Coordinates of C-alpha atoms in Angstrom, one line a residue:
M612 CA -22.9 7.7 -5.2
S613 CA -19.4 8.1 -6.5
V614 CA -16.6 6.5 -4.5
D615 CA -14.4 9.6 -5.1
Y616 CA -13.9 11.7 -2.0
H617 CA -12.9 14.8 -4.0
R618 CA -16.1 14.7 -6.1
M619 CA -18.3 15.2 -3.0
T620 CA -19.6 18.7 -2.1
T621 CA -19.2 19.8 1.5
V622 CA -22.9 18.9 2.1
D623 CA -22.2 15.4 0.6
A624 CA -19.2 15.1 2.9
Q625 CA -21.3 16.1 5.9
D626 CA -23.9 13.4 5.0
F627 CA -21.3 10.8 4.4
C628 CA -19.6 11.5 7.7
A629 CA -22.9 11.2 9.5
S630 CA -23.4 7.8 7.9
D631 CA -20.2 6.6 9.6
G632 CA -18.7 5.7 6.3
I633 CA -15.1 4.6 5.6
V634 CA -12.5 6.8 4.1
I635 CA -9.6 5.2 2.3
V636 CA -6.4 7.3 1.7
P637 CA -4.2 5.6 -0.9
I638 CA -0.5 6.4 -0.4
G639 CA 2.5 5.3 -2.5
A640 CA 5.6 6.8 -4.0
T641 CA 7.0 8.3 -7.2
E642 CA 10.2 6.4 -7.8
Q643 CA 12.0 4.3 -10.3
H644 CA 10.6 0.9 -11.1
G645 CA 13.2 -0.4 -13.5
P646 CA 13.2 0.2 -17.2
H647 CA 9.7 -1.3 -17.7
L648 CA 7.3 0.2 -15.1
P649 CA 6.3 3.8 -14.6
L650 CA 7.5 6.0 -11.8
G651 CA 3.9 6.1 -10.4
T652 CA 3.5 2.4 -10.0
D653 CA 3.2 2.4 -6.2
F654 CA 0.5 5.1 -5.8
T655 CA -1.3 3.9 -8.9
M656 CA -1.7 0.4 -7.6
A657 CA -2.8 1.6 -4.1
E658 CA -5.4 3.8 -5.7
T659 CA -6.5 1.1 -8.1
V660 CA -7.0 -1.5 -5.3
A661 CA -8.8 1.0 -3.2
Q662 CA -11.2 2.1 -6.0
R663 CA -12.1 -1.4 -6.9
A664 CA -12.8 -2.5 -3.4
A665 CA -14.8 0.6 -2.7
Q666 CA -17.1 -0.2 -5.6
D667 CA -17.9 -3.6 -3.9
V668 CA -18.6 -2.2 -0.4
E669 CA -21.3 0.2 0.5
N670 CA -20.5 3.5 2.1
V671 CA -16.8 3.8 1.2
V672 CA -15.0 6.7 -0.5
V673 CA -11.4 7.0 -1.7
T674 CA -9.4 10.2 -1.5
P675 CA -6.9 11.2 -4.2
A676 CA -3.6 9.3 -3.7
I677 CA -0.7 10.7 -1.8
W678 CA 1.8 10.4 -4.7
T679 CA 5.1 10.9 -2.9
G680 CA 6.6 8.8 -0.2
Y681 CA 9.8 8.0 1.6
S682 CA 12.2 6.9 -1.2
P683 CA 15.8 8.0 -0.4
H684 CA 17.0 4.5 -1.3
H685 CA 15.9 5.1 -5.0
M686 CA 17.3 8.6 -5.4
E687 CA 20.3 7.4 -7.5
Y688 CA 17.7 6.8 -10.3
T689 CA 16.4 9.7 -12.3
G690 CA 12.8 10.6 -11.7
T691 CA 12.5 9.5 -8.1
V692 CA 10.9 12.1 -5.8
S693 CA 11.3 11.5 -2.1
L694 CA 9.9 13.2 1.0
R695 CA 11.9 13.5 4.2
S696 CA 10.6 11.2 6.9
E697 CA 9.4 14.1 9.0
T698 CA 7.6 15.6 6.0
L699 CA 5.8 12.3 5.2
M700 CA 4.8 11.8 8.9
A701 CA 3.5 15.4 9.1
M702 CA 1.5 14.9 5.9
I703 CA -0.1 11.7 7.3
R704 CA -0.8 13.4 10.6
D705 CA -2.4 16.5 8.9
V706 CA -4.6 14.4 6.6
A707 CA -5.7 12.2 9.5
E708 CA -6.3 15.1 11.9
S709 CA -8.4 16.9 9.2
L710 CA -10.6 13.9 8.6
W711 CA -11.0 13.2 12.3
H712 CA -11.8 16.8 13.0
H713 CA -14.9 16.6 10.7
G714 CA -16.0 13.4 12.4
F715 CA -14.8 10.6 10.2
R716 CA -13.9 7.7 12.4
R717 CA -13.1 4.9 10.0
I718 CA -9.9 5.9 8.2
L719 CA -7.6 3.5 6.3
F720 CA -4.3 4.6 4.8
L721 CA -3.8 2.0 2.1
N722 CA -0.1 1.8 1.2
G723 CA 1.6 0.8 -2.0
H724 CA 5.2 1.4 -1.2
G725 CA 7.2 -0.8 1.3
G726 CA 9.4 2.1 2.3
N727 CA 6.4 3.9 3.8
M728 CA 5.2 1.3 6.3
N729 CA 7.5 2.0 9.2
L730 CA 6.6 5.7 9.0
L731 CA 2.9 5.0 8.6
G732 CA 3.1 2.8 11.7
A733 CA 4.9 5.5 13.7
A734 CA 2.4 8.1 12.6
A735 CA -0.5 5.9 13.6
Q736 CA 1.1 5.5 17.1
T737 CA 1.7 9.3 17.4
L738 CA -1.9 10.1 16.4
R739 CA -3.4 7.6 18.8
F740 CA -1.3 8.3 21.9
E741 CA -0.6 12.0 21.6
L742 CA -3.8 13.2 19.8
D743 CA -6.4 10.5 20.4
V744 CA -6.9 10.2 16.6
R745 CA -7.3 6.6 15.4
I746 CA -6.4 5.3 12.0
T747 CA -5.6 2.0 10.4
V748 CA -2.7 1.4 8.1
A749 CA -2.0 -1.5 5.7
S750 CA -0.1 -2.3 2.5
Y751 CA -2.5 -3.6 -0.2
W752 CA -0.6 -6.9 -0.7
S753 CA -1.0 -7.8 3.0
F754 CA -4.6 -8.7 2.2
A755 CA -3.5 -11.5 -0.1
S756 CA -0.3 -12.9 1.4
D757 CA -1.5 -16.5 1.2
A758 CA -2.8 -16.0 -2.4
I759 CA 0.5 -14.5 -3.4
A760 CA 2.4 -17.5 -2.0
N761 CA 0.3 -19.8 -4.1
W762 CA 0.2 -17.6 -7.2
R763 CA 3.9 -16.9 -7.6
K764 CA 6.1 -18.8 -10.0
S765 CA 9.4 -17.3 -8.9
P766 CA 11.5 -18.6 -6.0
L767 CA 12.3 -16.4 -3.0
G768 CA 14.1 -13.4 -4.3
G769 CA 11.7 -13.1 -7.2
I770 CA 9.1 -10.7 -5.6
N771 CA 10.8 -7.5 -4.4
H772 CA 10.6 -4.4 -6.7
A773 CA 9.3 -4.0 -10.2
C774 CA 9.0 -7.7 -10.0
E775 CA 6.7 -10.6 -11.0
M776 CA 3.9 -9.2 -8.8
E777 CA 4.0 -5.5 -9.5
T778 CA 4.5 -6.0 -13.2
S779 CA 1.6 -8.4 -13.5
L780 CA -0.7 -6.0 -11.5
M781 CA 0.3 -3.1 -13.7
L782 CA -0.1 -5.1 -16.9
T783 CA -3.7 -6.0 -16.0
S784 CA -4.7 -2.6 -14.7
H785 CA -2.6 -0.1 -16.7
G786 CA -1.0 -2.1 -19.4
D787 CA -0.5 0.9 -21.7
Q788 CA 2.1 2.2 -19.1
V789 CA 4.2 -0.9 -19.1
K790 CA 7.1 -1.8 -21.4
P791 CA 7.5 -5.5 -20.9
E792 CA 10.1 -5.8 -23.6
Q793 CA 12.4 -3.7 -21.4
A794 CA 12.0 -5.9 -18.3
T795 CA 15.2 -7.6 -16.9
N796 CA 15.5 -10.8 -14.9
T797 CA 17.2 -9.5 -11.7
P798 CA 16.5 -11.6 -8.6
I799 CA 18.3 -10.7 -5.5
T800 CA 20.1 -13.3 -3.4
F801 CA 21.6 -12.0 -0.2
A802 CA 24.7 -13.9 0.9
N803 CA 23.7 -13.2 4.5
P804 CA 21.0 -15.7 5.8
Y805 CA 19.7 -13.2 8.3
L806 CA 18.4 -10.7 5.6
S807 CA 15.1 -11.1 3.7
N808 CA 15.3 -10.7 -0.1
D809 CA 11.6 -11.1 -0.9
L810 CA 8.2 -9.7 -0.1
L811 CA 7.3 -13.0 1.6
G812 CA 10.7 -13.5 3.2
S813 CA 11.2 -13.5 6.9
G814 CA 14.7 -12.3 7.6
A815 CA 15.7 -12.1 11.2
V816 CA 17.2 -8.6 10.9
A817 CA 16.7 -5.5 8.7
T818 CA 19.1 -2.8 7.6
P819 CA 18.7 0.1 5.2
W820 CA 20.4 -0.3 1.8
D821 CA 20.4 1.8 -1.4
F822 CA 19.0 0.1 -4.4
A823 CA 22.0 1.2 -6.4
E824 CA 24.1 -1.0 -4.2
V825 CA 22.3 -4.1 -5.2
T826 CA 20.9 -3.6 -8.7
A827 CA 22.1 -1.8 -11.8
D828 CA 18.7 -0.9 -13.4
G829 CA 16.5 -0.7 -10.4
T830 CA 14.7 -4.1 -10.8
L831 CA 14.7 -6.7 -8.1
G832 CA 12.9 -9.9 -9.0
H833 CA 11.5 -11.8 -12.0
P834 CA 9.3 -9.4 -14.1
E835 CA 9.7 -11.7 -17.1
L836 CA 7.2 -14.1 -15.4
A837 CA 4.5 -11.4 -15.4
T838 CA 1.4 -11.5 -17.6
A839 CA -1.8 -9.5 -17.6
E840 CA -3.9 -12.6 -17.0
R841 CA -1.9 -13.6 -13.9
G842 CA -2.2 -10.0 -12.8
R843 CA -6.0 -10.1 -13.1
E844 CA -6.0 -13.2 -10.9
L845 CA -3.9 -11.6 -8.3
L846 CA -5.7 -8.2 -8.4
E847 CA -9.0 -10.0 -7.8
A848 CA -7.5 -11.8 -4.8
V849 CA -6.1 -8.6 -3.3
V850 CA -9.4 -6.8 -3.8
R851 CA -11.4 -9.6 -2.2
G852 CA -9.1 -9.5 0.8
L853 CA -9.5 -5.8 1.2
V854 CA -13.3 -6.0 0.8
G855 CA -13.4 -8.5 3.6
F856 CA -11.5 -6.1 5.8
L857 CA -13.7 -3.2 5.0
E858 CA -16.8 -5.2 5.9
D859 CA -15.2 -6.0 9.2
F860 CA -14.0 -2.4 9.7
K861 CA -17.5 -1.2 9.6
R862 CA -18.2 -3.0 12.8
W863 CA -15.3 -1.7 14.8
D864 CA -16.2 0.2 17.9
W865 CA -13.3 2.4 19.0
Q866 CA -15.1 3.0 22.4
N867 CA -15.0 -0.8 23.1
P868 CA -11.7 -2.0 21.8
Q869 CA -12.1 -5.4 23.4
T870 CA -14.8 -6.1 20.7
I871 CA -12.0 -5.5 18.1
V872 CA -8.9 -7.1 19.5
G873 CA -10.3 -9.2 22.4
R874 CA -9.3 -9.0 26.0
N875 CA -7.9 -11.3 28.7
D876 CA -9.0 -10.4 32.2
A877 CA -7.1 -13.3 33.9
R878 CA -5.0 -12.2 36.9

């Protein structure tokens, strides 16, 4: 069976739903990624990771990617397409409600754009507590945080945007879309110790800022350290992490949440 949701007929979809399968909805953005990566990097990688993991786990399908996200902080760069926050949340809600309506109960929105996560979380809360629709949300890199920490060659500030990580992943999966000779070394170092400047950073506070305020060409990080071979290594780690979650997700029982998150009955 194909892992592509859109290739199913309505009869196929009915059978898949009855089998209690998992539906992955990749979501990303169309936004600038410096002079060396394509505008579609975020949704491309979310879709790539989802597709590869689905091939390794039985009873998983992947929908077409949601190709636009929340990217107002990239609008100073030509090519970026951004949704309003309320538009993106409505899209997430409508997709989730549609799937839930048909009986799908294992839905994962797999994100490839950092700017989407707060809205994905808010949408998940709204769906759960206002509509009793349950979804899970995650960014693909979250399944390999430890692997990324050991894999990286750059110091903090080197993995942020169009960086060592994203460039390596794109080189190994869609190398024909990458222009490595155009990559610039543009790490970010915040003068304020309370702000995070890295994917793996842990700043105490967060505040919105426009990319044009901190980088001239849209790059933040060390893309010059990227190689296709290193990308293959990291992509395999990310896919392994997601596969592990999908196998666990199959056992989740929404009617008995204590079997998922545990419970403390102490008084």
